[in-house]
PDB file of C-alpha atoms and ligand atoms in Angstrom:
ATOM      1  CA  UNK A   1     -38.844 -34.652 -29.308  1.00  0.00           C
ATOM      2  CA  UNK A   2     -35.925 -32.715 -30.250  1.00  0.00           C
ATOM      3  CA  UNK A   3     -33.454 -32.476 -27.872  1.00  0.00           C
ATOM      4  CA  UNK A   4     -33.836 -28.630 -27.204  1.00  0.00           C
ATOM      5  CA  UNK A   5     -37.677 -29.083 -27.125  1.00  0.00           C
ATOM      6  CA  UNK A   6     -37.528 -32.344 -24.208  1.00  0.00           C
ATOM      7  CA  UNK A   7     -35.263 -29.989 -22.374  1.00  0.00           C
ATOM      8  CA  UNK A   8     -38.299 -27.690 -22.796  1.00  0.00           C
ATOM      9  CA  UNK A   9     -40.628 -29.479 -21.444  1.00  0.00           C
ATOM     10  CA  UNK A  10     -38.209 -30.336 -18.579  1.00  0.00           C
ATOM     11  CA  UNK A  11     -38.249 -26.661 -17.579  1.00  0.00           C
ATOM     12  CA  UNK A  12     -41.827 -26.629 -17.457  1.00  0.00           C
ATOM     13  CA  UNK A  13     -44.412 -24.192 -19.260  1.00  0.00           C
ATOM     14  CA  UNK A  14     -42.176 -20.374 -17.560  1.00  0.00           C
ATOM     15  CA  UNK A  15     -39.592 -21.594 -19.985  1.00  0.00           C
ATOM     16  CA  UNK A  16     -41.933 -21.797 -23.217  1.00  0.00           C
ATOM     17  CA  UNK A  17     -42.132 -18.255 -26.042  1.00  0.00           C
ATOM     18  CA  UNK A  18     -45.393 -16.935 -27.340  1.00  0.00           C
ATOM     19  CA  UNK A  19     -46.854 -17.231 -30.610  1.00  0.00           C
ATOM     20  CA  UNK A  20     -46.899 -12.739 -32.393  1.00  0.00           C
ATOM     21  CA  UNK A  21     -49.933 -12.013 -33.570  1.00  0.00           C
ATOM     22  CA  UNK A  22     -49.890 -10.457 -36.732  1.00  0.00           C
ATOM     23  CA  UNK A  23     -50.848  -7.042 -38.140  1.00  0.00           C
ATOM     24  CA  UNK A  24     -54.563  -6.178 -38.926  1.00  0.00           C
ATOM     25  CA  UNK A  25     -55.170  -8.955 -35.509  1.00  0.00           C
ATOM     26  CA  UNK A  26     -58.391  -6.655 -34.069  1.00  0.00           C
ATOM     27  CA  UNK A  27     -56.368  -7.541 -30.128  1.00  0.00           C
ATOM     28  CA  UNK A  28     -53.833  -4.582 -31.761  1.00  0.00           C
ATOM     29  CA  UNK A  29     -56.160  -2.146 -32.160  1.00  0.00           C
ATOM     30  CA  UNK A  30     -58.117  -2.758 -28.706  1.00  0.00           C
ATOM     31  CA  UNK A  31     -57.481  -0.945 -24.853  1.00  0.00           C
ATOM     32  CA  UNK A  32     -56.012  -3.402 -23.599  1.00  0.00           C
ATOM     33  CA  UNK A  33     -57.720  -3.999 -19.698  1.00  0.00           C
ATOM     34  CA  UNK A  34     -56.653  -3.364 -16.390  1.00  0.00           C
ATOM     35  CA  UNK A  35     -55.336  -6.242 -14.127  1.00  0.00           C
ATOM     36  CA  UNK A  36     -56.046  -6.269 -10.378  1.00  0.00           C
ATOM     37  CA  UNK A  37     -53.443  -6.484  -7.314  1.00  0.00           C
ATOM     38  CA  UNK A  38     -55.012  -9.971  -6.955  1.00  0.00           C
ATOM     39  CA  UNK A  39     -55.011 -11.015 -10.572  1.00  0.00           C
ATOM     40  CA  UNK A  40     -50.849  -9.519 -11.087  1.00  0.00           C
ATOM     41  CA  UNK A  41     -49.597 -11.951  -7.794  1.00  0.00           C
ATOM     42  CA  UNK A  42     -51.752 -15.065  -9.466  1.00  0.00           C
ATOM     43  CA  UNK A  43     -49.320 -17.853 -11.266  1.00  0.00           C
ATOM     44  CA  UNK A  44     -51.114 -17.200 -14.803  1.00  0.00           C
ATOM     45  CA  UNK A  45     -50.352 -14.234 -14.681  1.00  0.00           C
ATOM     46  CA  UNK A  46     -46.507 -14.610 -13.342  1.00  0.00           C
ATOM     47  CA  UNK A  47     -46.190 -17.877 -16.140  1.00  0.00           C
ATOM     48  CA  UNK A  48     -47.752 -14.875 -18.297  1.00  0.00           C
ATOM     49  CA  UNK A  49     -44.740 -12.079 -17.534  1.00  0.00           C
ATOM     50  CA  UNK A  50     -42.177 -15.044 -18.010  1.00  0.00           C
ATOM     51  CA  UNK A  51     -43.122 -16.352 -20.990  1.00  0.00           C
ATOM     52  CA  UNK A  52     -43.696 -13.029 -22.830  1.00  0.00           C
ATOM     53  CA  UNK A  53     -39.493 -12.173 -21.630  1.00  0.00           C
ATOM     54  CA  UNK A  54     -38.304 -15.508 -23.226  1.00  0.00           C
ATOM     55  CA  UNK A  55     -40.727 -14.249 -26.240  1.00  0.00           C
ATOM     56  CA  UNK A  56     -39.048 -10.839 -26.310  1.00  0.00           C
ATOM     57  CA  UNK A  57     -35.632 -11.969 -26.028  1.00  0.00           C
ATOM     58  CA  UNK A  58     -36.101 -15.045 -28.369  1.00  0.00           C
ATOM     59  CA  UNK A  59     -36.785 -12.482 -31.205  1.00  0.00           C
ATOM     60  CA  UNK A  60     -35.025 -10.108 -30.585  1.00  0.00           C
ATOM     61  CA  UNK A  61     -36.644  -7.249 -29.042  1.00  0.00           C
ATOM     62  CA  UNK A  62     -36.363  -4.563 -26.207  1.00  0.00           C
ATOM     63  CA  UNK A  63     -39.931  -4.407 -25.549  1.00  0.00           C
ATOM     64  CA  UNK A  64     -43.385  -6.874 -25.769  1.00  0.00           C
ATOM     65  CA  UNK A  65     -46.781  -5.792 -25.166  1.00  0.00           C
ATOM     66  CA  UNK A  66     -49.351  -8.194 -23.979  1.00  0.00           C
ATOM     67  CA  UNK A  67     -51.435  -7.675 -27.609  1.00  0.00           C
ATOM     68  CA  UNK A  68     -48.907  -8.699 -29.253  1.00  0.00           C
ATOM     69  CA  UNK A  69     -49.595 -12.209 -27.783  1.00  0.00           C
ATOM     70  CA  UNK A  70     -53.372 -11.405 -28.632  1.00  0.00           C
ATOM     71  CA  UNK A  71     -53.594 -10.941 -24.777  1.00  0.00           C
ATOM     72  CA  UNK A  72     -56.005  -7.924 -24.268  1.00  0.00           C
ATOM     73  CA  UNK A  73     -54.370  -6.586 -20.933  1.00  0.00           C
ATOM     74  CA  UNK A  74     -52.197  -3.411 -19.771  1.00  0.00           C
ATOM     75  CA  UNK A  75     -48.620  -5.253 -19.221  1.00  0.00           C
ATOM     76  CA  UNK A  76     -45.883  -5.010 -21.436  1.00  0.00           C
ATOM     77  CA  UNK A  77     -41.850  -5.891 -20.471  1.00  0.00           C
ATOM     78  CA  UNK A  78     -39.313  -3.827 -21.027  1.00  0.00           C
ATOM     79  CA  UNK A  79     -35.366  -5.229 -22.003  1.00  0.00           C
ATOM     80  CA  UNK A  80     -32.838  -3.401 -23.394  1.00  0.00           C
ATOM     81  CA  UNK A  81     -29.450  -4.290 -23.168  1.00  0.00           C
ATOM     82  CA  UNK A  82     -28.615  -3.969 -27.201  1.00  0.00           C
ATOM     83  CA  UNK A  83     -26.804  -0.618 -27.787  1.00  0.00           C
ATOM     84  CA  UNK A  84     -23.601  -2.340 -26.962  1.00  0.00           C
ATOM     85  CA  UNK A  85     -23.422  -3.083 -30.738  1.00  0.00           C
ATOM     86  CA  UNK A  86     -23.975   0.737 -31.198  1.00  0.00           C
ATOM     87  CA  UNK A  87     -21.039   2.963 -32.338  1.00  0.00           C
ATOM     88  CA  UNK A  88     -20.302   5.553 -29.223  1.00  0.00           C
ATOM     89  CA  UNK A  89     -22.053   8.254 -31.659  1.00  0.00           C
ATOM     90  CA  UNK A  90     -24.784   5.988 -31.889  1.00  0.00           C
ATOM     91  CA  UNK A  91     -25.510   5.751 -28.926  1.00  0.00           C
ATOM     92  CA  UNK A  92     -25.023   9.846 -28.023  1.00  0.00           C
ATOM     93  CA  UNK A  93     -27.946  10.770 -31.088  1.00  0.00           C
ATOM     94  CA  UNK A  94     -30.090   7.869 -29.290  1.00  0.00           C
ATOM     95  CA  UNK A  95     -29.682   9.000 -25.792  1.00  0.00           C
ATOM     96  CA  UNK A  96     -29.823   4.785 -25.490  1.00  0.00           C
ATOM     97  CA  UNK A  97     -28.360   3.407 -22.532  1.00  0.00           C
ATOM     98  CA  UNK A  98     -28.397   0.178 -20.965  1.00  0.00           C
ATOM     99  CA  UNK A  99     -32.551  -0.746 -19.613  1.00  0.00           C
ATOM    100  CA  UNK A 100     -31.972  -3.818 -17.216  1.00  0.00           C
ATOM    101  CA  UNK A 101     -35.778  -6.773 -17.839  1.00  0.00           C
ATOM    102  CA  UNK A 102     -39.010  -4.876 -15.850  1.00  0.00           C
ATOM    103  CA  UNK A 103     -42.707  -4.970 -16.088  1.00  0.00           C
ATOM    104  CA  UNK A 104     -45.140  -1.948 -16.271  1.00  0.00           C
ATOM    105  CA  UNK A 105     -48.409  -2.773 -15.573  1.00  0.00           C
ATOM    106  CA  UNK A 106     -51.585  -0.950 -15.964  1.00  0.00           C
ATOM    107  CA  UNK A 107     -49.675   2.853 -16.239  1.00  0.00           C
ATOM    108  CA  UNK A 108     -50.117   6.093 -16.504  1.00  0.00           C
ATOM    109  CA  UNK A 109     -48.173   7.945 -19.436  1.00  0.00           C
ATOM    110  CA  UNK A 110     -46.597  12.131 -18.431  1.00  0.00           C
ATOM    111  CA  UNK A 111     -45.008  13.894 -20.886  1.00  0.00           C
ATOM    112  CA  UNK A 112     -41.865  16.275 -18.922  1.00  0.00           C
ATOM    113  CA  UNK A 113     -42.857  19.592 -19.862  1.00  0.00           C
ATOM    114  CA  UNK A 114     -38.934  20.711 -20.649  1.00  0.00           C
ATOM    115  CA  UNK A 115     -39.261  17.549 -22.614  1.00  0.00           C
ATOM    116  CA  UNK A 116     -38.412  18.181 -26.491  1.00  0.00           C
ATOM    117  CA  UNK A 117     -39.526  16.446 -29.225  1.00  0.00           C
ATOM    118  CA  UNK A 118     -37.170  13.666 -30.579  1.00  0.00           C
ATOM    119  CA  UNK A 119     -36.860  11.743 -33.968  1.00  0.00           C
ATOM    120  CA  UNK A 120     -35.235   8.553 -34.817  1.00  0.00           C
ATOM    121  CA  UNK A 121     -36.710   4.768 -36.527  1.00  0.00           C
ATOM    122  CA  UNK A 122     -37.805   2.842 -34.922  1.00  0.00           C
ATOM    123  CA  UNK A 123     -38.949  -1.055 -35.245  1.00  0.00           C
ATOM    124  CA  UNK A 124     -41.555  -2.842 -33.709  1.00  0.00           C
ATOM    125  CA  UNK A 125     -42.296  -7.240 -33.459  1.00  0.00           C
ATOM    126  CA  UNK A 126     -45.666  -6.680 -35.215  1.00  0.00           C
ATOM    127  CA  UNK A 127     -44.375  -5.861 -38.763  1.00  0.00           C
ATOM    128  CA  UNK A 128     -40.886  -7.626 -38.160  1.00  0.00           C
ATOM    129  CA  UNK A 129     -39.559  -6.209 -41.281  1.00  0.00           C
ATOM    130  CA  UNK A 130     -39.540  -2.390 -41.579  1.00  0.00           C
ATOM    131  CA  UNK A 131     -38.670   0.213 -39.480  1.00  0.00           C
ATOM    132  CA  UNK A 132     -39.566   4.257 -40.056  1.00  0.00           C
ATOM    133  CA  UNK A 133     -38.749   7.939 -38.930  1.00  0.00           C
ATOM    134  CA  UNK A 134     -41.574   8.199 -35.386  1.00  0.00           C
ATOM    135  CA  UNK A 135     -40.917  11.401 -33.193  1.00  0.00           C
ATOM    136  CA  UNK A 136     -41.931  10.773 -29.780  1.00  0.00           C
ATOM    137  CA  UNK A 137     -41.002  12.951 -26.382  1.00  0.00           C
ATOM    138  CA  UNK A 138     -37.420  12.520 -24.988  1.00  0.00           C
ATOM    139  CA  UNK A 139     -38.010  12.634 -21.615  1.00  0.00           C
ATOM    140  CA  UNK A 140     -41.533  11.032 -20.142  1.00  0.00           C
ATOM    141  CA  UNK A 141     -42.725   9.995 -16.694  1.00  0.00           C
ATOM    142  CA  UNK A 142     -44.835   6.911 -16.334  1.00  0.00           C
ATOM    143  CA  UNK A 143     -46.726   5.701 -13.280  1.00  0.00           C
ATOM    144  CA  UNK A 144     -47.476   1.965 -12.940  1.00  0.00           C
ATOM    145  CA  UNK A 145     -47.360  -1.935 -11.267  1.00  0.00           C
ATOM    146  CA  UNK A 146     -44.873  -3.410 -11.021  1.00  0.00           C
ATOM    147  CA  UNK A 147     -44.486  -7.771 -11.331  1.00  0.00           C
ATOM    148  CA  UNK A 148     -45.423  -7.993  -7.765  1.00  0.00           C
ATOM    149  CA  UNK A 149     -47.812  -5.451  -8.322  1.00  0.00           C
ATOM    150  CA  UNK A 150     -45.774  -2.632  -6.494  1.00  0.00           C
ATOM    151  CA  UNK A 151     -46.981   1.573  -7.734  1.00  0.00           C
ATOM    152  CA  UNK A 152     -43.184   2.367  -9.260  1.00  0.00           C
ATOM    153  CA  UNK A 153     -42.769   5.798 -11.082  1.00  0.00           C
ATOM    154  CA  UNK A 154     -40.224   5.627 -13.707  1.00  0.00           C
ATOM    155  CA  UNK A 155     -38.914   8.868 -15.189  1.00  0.00           C
ATOM    156  CA  UNK A 156     -37.301   8.231 -18.697  1.00  0.00           C
ATOM    157  CA  UNK A 157     -35.018  10.207 -21.020  1.00  0.00           C
ATOM    158  CA  UNK A 158     -34.077   8.823 -24.279  1.00  0.00           C
ATOM    159  CA  UNK A 159     -34.609   5.588 -26.294  1.00  0.00           C
ATOM    160  CA  UNK A 160     -35.861   4.587 -22.996  1.00  0.00           C
ATOM    161  CA  UNK A 161     -37.861   7.287 -23.118  1.00  0.00           C
ATOM    162  CA  UNK A 162     -39.276   5.999 -26.505  1.00  0.00           C
ATOM    163  CA  UNK A 163     -39.361   2.280 -26.000  1.00  0.00           C
ATOM    164  CA  UNK A 164     -42.179   3.261 -23.147  1.00  0.00           C
ATOM    165  CA  UNK A 165     -43.893   5.792 -25.372  1.00  0.00           C
ATOM    166  CA  UNK A 166     -44.216   2.482 -28.513  1.00  0.00           C
ATOM    167  CA  UNK A 167     -45.263   0.113 -25.863  1.00  0.00           C
ATOM    168  CA  UNK A 168     -47.960   1.658 -23.960  1.00  0.00           C
ATOM    169  CA  UNK A 169     -49.557   2.689 -26.673  1.00  0.00           C
ATOM    170  CA  UNK A 170     -49.384  -1.217 -28.018  1.00  0.00           C
ATOM    171  CA  UNK A 171     -52.264  -0.937 -24.302  1.00  0.00           C
ATOM    172  CA  UNK A 172     -54.161   1.504 -26.224  1.00  0.00           C
ATOM    173  CA  UNK A 173     -54.878   0.438 -29.203  1.00  0.00           C
ATOM    174  CA  UNK A 174     -51.832   2.098 -30.922  1.00  0.00           C
ATOM    175  CA  UNK A 175     -49.181   1.472 -33.453  1.00  0.00           C
ATOM    176  CA  UNK A 176     -46.147   3.377 -34.387  1.00  0.00           C
ATOM    177  CA  UNK A 177     -47.016   3.623 -38.274  1.00  0.00           C
ATOM    178  CA  UNK A 178     -50.285   5.782 -36.564  1.00  0.00           C
ATOM    179  CA  UNK A 179     -47.652   8.402 -35.515  1.00  0.00           C
ATOM    180  CA  UNK A 180     -44.889   7.437 -37.765  1.00  0.00           C
ATOM    181  CA  UNK A 181     -43.024   9.879 -40.903  1.00  0.00           C
ATOM    182  CA  UNK A 182     -44.760   8.199 -43.455  1.00  0.00           C
ATOM    183  CA  UNK A 183     -42.142   8.733 -46.551  1.00  0.00           C
ATOM    184  CA  UNK A 184     -39.898   7.696 -44.394  1.00  0.00           C
ATOM    185  CA  UNK A 185     -41.042   4.249 -44.262  1.00  0.00           C
ATOM    186  CA  UNK A 186     -38.483   1.101 -45.018  1.00  0.00           C
ATOM    187  CA  UNK A 187     -37.752  -2.006 -45.250  1.00  0.00           C
ATOM    188  CA  UNK A 188     -35.274  -3.751 -42.724  1.00  0.00           C
ATOM    189  CA  UNK A 189     -32.949  -4.225 -45.839  1.00  0.00           C
ATOM    190  CA  UNK A 190     -33.421  -1.369 -47.545  1.00  0.00           C
ATOM    191  CA  UNK A 191     -32.824   0.605 -43.938  1.00  0.00           C
ATOM    192  CA  UNK A 192     -29.116  -1.248 -43.800  1.00  0.00           C
ATOM    193  CA  UNK A 193     -28.054   0.078 -48.155  1.00  0.00           C
ATOM    194  CA  UNK A 194     -29.470   3.379 -47.808  1.00  0.00           C
ATOM    195  CA  UNK A 195     -30.188   4.669 -44.133  1.00  0.00           C
ATOM    196  CA  UNK A 196     -28.390   3.551 -41.482  1.00  0.00           C
ATOM    197  CA  UNK A 197     -24.901   5.186 -41.456  1.00  0.00           C
ATOM    198  CA  UNK A 198     -26.237   8.805 -41.664  1.00  0.00           C
ATOM    199  CA  UNK A 199     -28.247  10.841 -38.896  1.00  0.00           C
ATOM    200  CA  UNK A 200     -31.935  11.008 -38.845  1.00  0.00           C
ATOM    201  CA  UNK A 201     -32.088  14.401 -39.738  1.00  0.00           C
ATOM    202  CA  UNK A 202     -29.382  13.720 -42.837  1.00  0.00           C
ATOM    203  CA  UNK A 203     -32.409  11.073 -43.955  1.00  0.00           C
ATOM    204  CA  UNK A 204     -34.993  13.226 -43.572  1.00  0.00           C
ATOM    205  CA  UNK A 205     -33.250  15.879 -46.064  1.00  0.00           C
ATOM    206  CA  UNK A 206     -32.830  13.885 -48.425  1.00  0.00           C
ATOM    207  CA  UNK A 207     -36.401  12.759 -48.099  1.00  0.00           C
ATOM    208  CA  UNK A 208     -37.895  16.201 -48.900  1.00  0.00           C
ATOM    209  CA  UNK A 209     -39.805  16.272 -51.711  1.00  0.00           C
TER     210      UNK A 209
HETATM  211 ZN1   ZN B   1     -44.575  -2.378 -30.547  1.00  0.00          ZN
END
């Protein structure tokens, strides 16, 4: 046992990370079931939330839904602290501002009436070597429960709205590849070589047949 592992064991099960299921696992295509208030407050679900948080941070990712770790439950963790790695232009284009760690449970998604569609490259921890352009609503409202089983209403725009739509899709058995503009699908390596430096509109223009 490594020193690090011994330390983790000492910290207990809450410090563990979970194994991600791979594309093709049937759990990814099931509609996840809702959690009751009692279940949310149970030690088992509170431990799962901690472990999902660790798993998301270790990946690293900005969101992780329970089906991605093999649990068919209406639960996802979200945290976006990576916008500091982007240029001011990229932050502006993506409308990507920090999102603190939080949990969404039994979410209901509403597209805001005035919402436009916007398209950006998106990836997923379930198929980590790929990404592609996905059109999504720019502005959404989510009604859900938090980690204390309290009702919350989230109003989100831009990148945060995109993360919410991506994670809630997971809870309904949907993946971004169901919505991706297929011609934009790329490996991460090719993305970095050919597409990362240009705007999404430029990329779409180049990919026109
Ligand atoms: Zn995903």
